[in-house]
């Protein structure tokens, strides 16, 4: 049978499905997104964060008032001084930052920056950020240690997209920056933070 005859036979249903056809059909039957149990939203999100592809560390606090102590612990664990770039967010301004040196303008070699994500996504372990006067974008890409507060977790990527008016920019972070461009070796921090620390709040 010629190639032309084989193609025509497949179009008319006369040819036996190939292995590729069977695999393609199986993909269509499978769910388009992984199932996320609503009763295990937190557990799923935290599990995604600790995957090697995301490589985040995790902490949890009850309220914003507990953030300084949690970040002090992280700094001690990482051997960092308590120098922190924080956004001008009123929720952070109300915290007691005694013992910290704070600033809101990030340098190219910034050791640590704090940010508040709008939400986390359980499906992928992604963090969703939106720019605003109280949420500048640049510090999130310059710091070696990216410390992110997550006040809310949603199940799927679609759930993180808000209806109506959107900010000027919004971006998603899934894990630390990395590349394999250098001799095929995985290098963390090539295009952004090398360490991601997520603090789940509330």
mmCIF file of C-alpha atoms in Angstrom:
data_model
loop_
_atom_site.group_PDB
_atom_site.id
_atom_site.type_symbol
_atom_site.label_atom_id
_atom_site.label_comp_id
_atom_site.label_asym_id
_atom_site.label_seq_id
_atom_site.Cartn_x
_atom_site.Cartn_y
_atom_site.Cartn_z
ATOM 1 C CA UNK A 1 0.000 0.000 0.000
ATOM 2 C CA UNK A 2 1.399 3.395 -0.964
ATOM 3 C CA UNK A 3 1.649 6.291 1.454
ATOM 4 C CA UNK A 4 -1.184 7.982 -0.435
ATOM 5 C CA UNK A 5 -3.395 4.920 -0.136
ATOM 6 C CA UNK A 6 -2.608 4.642 3.581
ATOM 7 C CA UNK A 7 -3.627 8.249 4.184
ATOM 8 C CA UNK A 8 -6.854 7.865 2.216
ATOM 9 C CA UNK A 9 -7.646 4.622 4.013
ATOM 10 C CA UNK A 10 -7.228 6.330 7.389
ATOM 11 C CA UNK A 11 -9.500 9.170 6.313
ATOM 12 C CA UNK A 12 -12.210 6.719 5.326
ATOM 13 C CA UNK A 13 -11.756 4.602 8.436
ATOM 14 C CA UNK A 14 -10.324 1.624 6.588
ATOM 15 C CA UNK A 15 -6.946 1.484 8.357
ATOM 16 C CA UNK A 16 -6.245 0.011 11.761
ATOM 17 C CA UNK A 17 -5.387 2.695 14.345
ATOM 18 C CA UNK A 18 -1.658 2.982 14.969
ATOM 19 C CA UNK A 19 -0.042 3.088 18.403
ATOM 20 C CA UNK A 20 0.204 6.863 18.062
ATOM 21 C CA UNK A 21 -3.525 7.061 17.343
ATOM 22 C CA UNK A 22 -4.250 5.062 20.481
ATOM 23 C CA UNK A 23 -2.009 7.297 22.612
ATOM 24 C CA UNK A 24 -3.592 10.452 21.181
ATOM 25 C CA UNK A 25 -7.079 9.139 21.945
ATOM 26 C CA UNK A 26 -6.018 8.345 25.519
ATOM 27 C CA UNK A 27 -4.820 11.920 25.972
ATOM 28 C CA UNK A 28 -8.211 13.206 24.898
ATOM 29 C CA UNK A 29 -9.964 10.986 27.426
ATOM 30 C CA UNK A 30 -7.695 11.998 30.318
ATOM 31 C CA UNK A 31 -8.614 15.112 32.307
ATOM 32 C CA UNK A 32 -7.093 18.340 31.012
ATOM 33 C CA UNK A 33 -5.911 19.275 34.480
ATOM 34 C CA UNK A 34 -4.861 17.235 37.508
ATOM 35 C CA UNK A 35 -7.587 16.684 40.076
ATOM 36 C CA UNK A 36 -7.339 18.813 43.209
ATOM 37 C CA UNK A 37 -9.354 17.676 46.208
ATOM 38 C CA UNK A 38 -11.069 20.762 47.707
ATOM 39 C CA UNK A 39 -10.760 19.131 51.133
ATOM 40 C CA UNK A 40 -6.974 18.882 50.698
ATOM 41 C CA UNK A 41 -6.258 22.264 49.128
ATOM 42 C CA UNK A 42 -3.571 23.257 51.634
ATOM 43 C CA UNK A 43 -1.848 19.886 51.567
ATOM 44 C CA UNK A 44 -1.797 19.852 47.751
ATOM 45 C CA UNK A 45 -0.386 23.387 47.562
ATOM 46 C CA UNK A 46 2.347 22.656 50.105
ATOM 47 C CA UNK A 47 3.229 19.391 48.358
ATOM 48 C CA UNK A 48 3.632 21.212 45.030
ATOM 49 C CA UNK A 49 5.913 23.800 46.660
ATOM 50 C CA UNK A 50 8.327 21.121 47.836
ATOM 51 C CA UNK A 51 8.673 19.419 44.428
ATOM 52 C CA UNK A 52 12.234 19.593 43.049
ATOM 53 C CA UNK A 53 10.943 21.670 40.126
ATOM 54 C CA UNK A 54 9.651 24.349 42.538
ATOM 55 C CA UNK A 55 12.182 23.893 45.367
ATOM 56 C CA UNK A 56 10.552 26.196 47.907
ATOM 57 C CA UNK A 57 10.828 26.092 51.681
ATOM 58 C CA UNK A 58 7.691 26.607 53.750
ATOM 59 C CA UNK A 59 6.534 28.174 56.982
ATOM 60 C CA UNK A 60 3.112 29.077 58.355
ATOM 61 C CA UNK A 61 1.917 31.795 60.711
ATOM 62 C CA UNK A 62 -1.448 32.783 62.114
ATOM 63 C CA UNK A 63 -1.385 36.486 61.231
ATOM 64 C CA UNK A 64 0.690 39.320 59.809
ATOM 65 C CA UNK A 65 1.798 40.183 63.343
ATOM 66 C CA UNK A 66 3.705 36.874 63.407
ATOM 67 C CA UNK A 67 5.661 37.598 60.215
ATOM 68 C CA UNK A 68 8.729 39.309 61.733
ATOM 69 C CA UNK A 69 9.429 36.333 63.998
ATOM 70 C CA UNK A 70 9.015 33.885 61.102
ATOM 71 C CA UNK A 71 11.360 35.887 58.879
ATOM 72 C CA UNK A 72 13.873 36.209 61.710
ATOM 73 C CA UNK A 73 13.893 32.397 61.941
ATOM 74 C CA UNK A 74 14.469 32.104 58.210
ATOM 75 C CA UNK A 75 17.317 34.633 58.298
ATOM 76 C CA UNK A 76 18.948 32.725 61.141
ATOM 77 C CA UNK A 77 18.599 29.407 59.295
ATOM 78 C CA UNK A 78 20.120 30.882 56.116
ATOM 79 C CA UNK A 79 22.850 32.873 57.854
ATOM 80 C CA UNK A 80 21.373 36.172 56.654
ATOM 81 C CA UNK A 81 21.502 39.508 58.377
ATOM 82 C CA UNK A 82 18.112 40.969 59.220
ATOM 83 C CA UNK A 83 18.201 43.381 56.301
ATOM 84 C CA UNK A 84 15.058 43.206 54.233
ATOM 85 C CA UNK A 85 13.533 44.941 51.242
ATOM 86 C CA UNK A 86 9.787 45.206 51.856
ATOM 87 C CA UNK A 87 7.009 46.782 49.801
ATOM 88 C CA UNK A 88 5.085 49.776 51.199
ATOM 89 C CA UNK A 89 2.085 47.629 52.063
ATOM 90 C CA UNK A 90 0.003 48.807 55.053
ATOM 91 C CA UNK A 91 -0.297 45.231 56.316
ATOM 92 C CA UNK A 92 3.479 45.066 56.666
ATOM 93 C CA UNK A 93 3.853 48.583 58.022
ATOM 94 C CA UNK A 94 1.683 47.575 60.985
ATOM 95 C CA UNK A 95 4.113 44.792 61.999
ATOM 96 C CA UNK A 96 6.787 45.170 64.681
ATOM 97 C CA UNK A 97 10.092 45.033 62.785
ATOM 98 C CA UNK A 98 12.336 45.669 65.778
ATOM 99 C CA UNK A 99 15.783 44.204 65.056
ATOM 100 C CA UNK A 100 15.404 44.521 61.263
ATOM 101 C CA UNK A 101 16.887 47.030 58.856
ATOM 102 C CA UNK A 102 14.177 47.754 56.295
ATOM 103 C CA UNK A 103 14.140 49.549 52.948
ATOM 104 C CA UNK A 104 11.793 49.612 49.963
ATOM 105 C CA UNK A 105 14.240 50.029 47.061
ATOM 106 C CA UNK A 106 15.973 46.874 45.861
ATOM 107 C CA UNK A 107 19.625 46.817 44.807
ATOM 108 C CA UNK A 108 20.901 44.446 42.073
ATOM 109 C CA UNK A 109 22.557 42.283 44.751
ATOM 110 C CA UNK A 110 19.685 42.470 47.241
ATOM 111 C CA UNK A 111 20.045 39.604 49.752
ATOM 112 C CA UNK A 112 16.350 39.236 50.656
ATOM 113 C CA UNK A 113 13.037 40.729 49.589
ATOM 114 C CA UNK A 114 9.579 40.230 51.045
ATOM 115 C CA UNK A 115 6.442 40.211 48.913
ATOM 116 C CA UNK A 116 2.769 39.416 49.320
ATOM 117 C CA UNK A 117 1.232 37.214 46.625
ATOM 118 C CA UNK A 118 -2.430 37.670 45.833
ATOM 119 C CA UNK A 119 -2.847 33.910 46.031
ATOM 120 C CA UNK A 120 -1.187 30.534 45.613
ATOM 121 C CA UNK A 121 -2.379 27.848 43.176
ATOM 122 C CA UNK A 122 -2.667 24.293 44.487
ATOM 123 C CA UNK A 123 -2.642 22.743 41.007
ATOM 124 C CA UNK A 124 0.908 23.894 40.236
ATOM 125 C CA UNK A 125 2.369 25.524 43.343
ATOM 126 C CA UNK A 126 2.378 28.856 41.500
ATOM 127 C CA UNK A 127 2.342 32.246 43.209
ATOM 128 C CA UNK A 128 0.283 35.033 41.636
ATOM 129 C CA UNK A 129 1.475 38.635 41.956
ATOM 130 C CA UNK A 130 -0.085 41.894 40.819
ATOM 131 C CA UNK A 131 1.663 45.228 40.576
ATOM 132 C CA UNK A 132 0.383 48.227 42.492
ATOM 133 C CA UNK A 133 1.865 51.261 44.278
ATOM 134 C CA UNK A 134 2.127 49.095 47.401
ATOM 135 C CA UNK A 135 3.438 46.082 45.438
ATOM 136 C CA UNK A 136 6.436 46.950 43.233
ATOM 137 C CA UNK A 137 7.622 44.209 40.912
ATOM 138 C CA UNK A 138 11.392 44.733 40.652
ATOM 139 C CA UNK A 139 12.435 43.519 44.151
ATOM 140 C CA UNK A 140 10.916 40.120 43.408
ATOM 141 C CA UNK A 141 13.454 39.559 40.630
ATOM 142 C CA UNK A 142 16.597 41.089 42.145
ATOM 143 C CA UNK A 143 16.830 39.438 45.552
ATOM 144 C CA UNK A 144 18.782 36.260 46.221
ATOM 145 C CA UNK A 145 16.134 35.139 48.740
ATOM 146 C CA UNK A 146 12.519 35.712 47.725
ATOM 147 C CA UNK A 147 10.259 35.533 50.795
ATOM 148 C CA UNK A 148 6.587 35.409 49.844
ATOM 149 C CA UNK A 149 3.512 35.711 52.036
ATOM 150 C CA UNK A 150 0.507 33.777 50.721
ATOM 151 C CA UNK A 151 -2.828 34.814 52.269
ATOM 152 C CA UNK A 152 -5.065 32.647 50.057
ATOM 153 C CA UNK A 153 -4.888 29.395 48.092
ATOM 154 C CA UNK A 154 -7.075 28.494 45.100
ATOM 155 C CA UNK A 155 -7.408 25.116 43.422
ATOM 156 C CA UNK A 156 -6.730 25.777 39.740
ATOM 157 C CA UNK A 157 -4.941 28.272 37.514
ATOM 158 C CA UNK A 158 -8.281 29.495 36.179
ATOM 159 C CA UNK A 159 -9.420 30.270 39.725
ATOM 160 C CA UNK A 160 -6.568 32.757 40.111
ATOM 161 C CA UNK A 161 -7.768 34.949 37.238
ATOM 162 C CA UNK A 162 -9.995 37.738 38.489
ATOM 163 C CA UNK A 163 -12.964 39.019 36.535
ATOM 164 C CA UNK A 164 -13.280 42.727 35.826
ATOM 165 C CA UNK A 165 -10.526 45.321 36.118
ATOM 166 C CA UNK A 166 -6.951 44.068 36.194
ATOM 167 C CA UNK A 167 -3.747 45.726 37.391
ATOM 168 C CA UNK A 168 -1.193 47.146 34.977
ATOM 169 C CA UNK A 169 0.850 43.948 35.216
ATOM 170 C CA UNK A 170 0.375 40.613 36.805
ATOM 171 C CA UNK A 171 2.813 37.746 36.842
ATOM 172 C CA UNK A 172 3.141 34.194 38.042
ATOM 173 C CA UNK A 173 6.085 32.567 39.790
ATOM 174 C CA UNK A 174 6.445 28.795 39.963
ATOM 175 C CA UNK A 175 9.604 27.970 41.857
ATOM 176 C CA UNK A 176 13.083 29.412 41.820
ATOM 177 C CA UNK A 177 14.822 30.745 38.750
ATOM 178 C CA UNK A 178 16.969 28.205 36.941
ATOM 179 C CA UNK A 179 18.637 27.278 33.666
ATOM 180 C CA UNK A 180 20.454 24.359 32.038
ATOM 181 C CA UNK A 181 22.081 26.533 29.372
ATOM 182 C CA UNK A 182 25.517 26.233 30.984
ATOM 183 C CA UNK A 183 26.967 22.869 29.875
ATOM 184 C CA UNK A 184 23.606 21.219 30.460
ATOM 185 C CA UNK A 185 23.990 21.597 34.230
ATOM 186 C CA UNK A 186 21.026 22.887 36.230
ATOM 187 C CA UNK A 187 21.921 26.224 37.827
ATOM 188 C CA UNK A 188 19.574 27.929 40.265
ATOM 189 C CA UNK A 189 19.206 31.692 40.393
ATOM 190 C CA UNK A 190 20.249 32.324 36.802
ATOM 191 C CA UNK A 191 17.492 34.819 36.007
ATOM 192 C CA UNK A 192 16.158 35.726 39.426
ATOM 193 C CA UNK A 193 16.048 34.549 43.052
ATOM 194 C CA UNK A 194 17.956 31.415 43.953
ATOM 195 C CA UNK A 195 15.855 30.681 47.032
ATOM 196 C CA UNK A 196 12.076 30.814 47.464
ATOM 197 C CA UNK A 197 10.567 30.796 50.946
ATOM 198 C CA UNK A 198 6.759 30.729 51.205
ATOM 199 C CA UNK A 199 4.963 31.783 54.371
ATOM 200 C CA UNK A 200 1.343 30.698 54.447
ATOM 201 C CA UNK A 201 -0.678 33.091 56.561
ATOM 202 C CA UNK A 202 -4.047 32.714 58.239
#
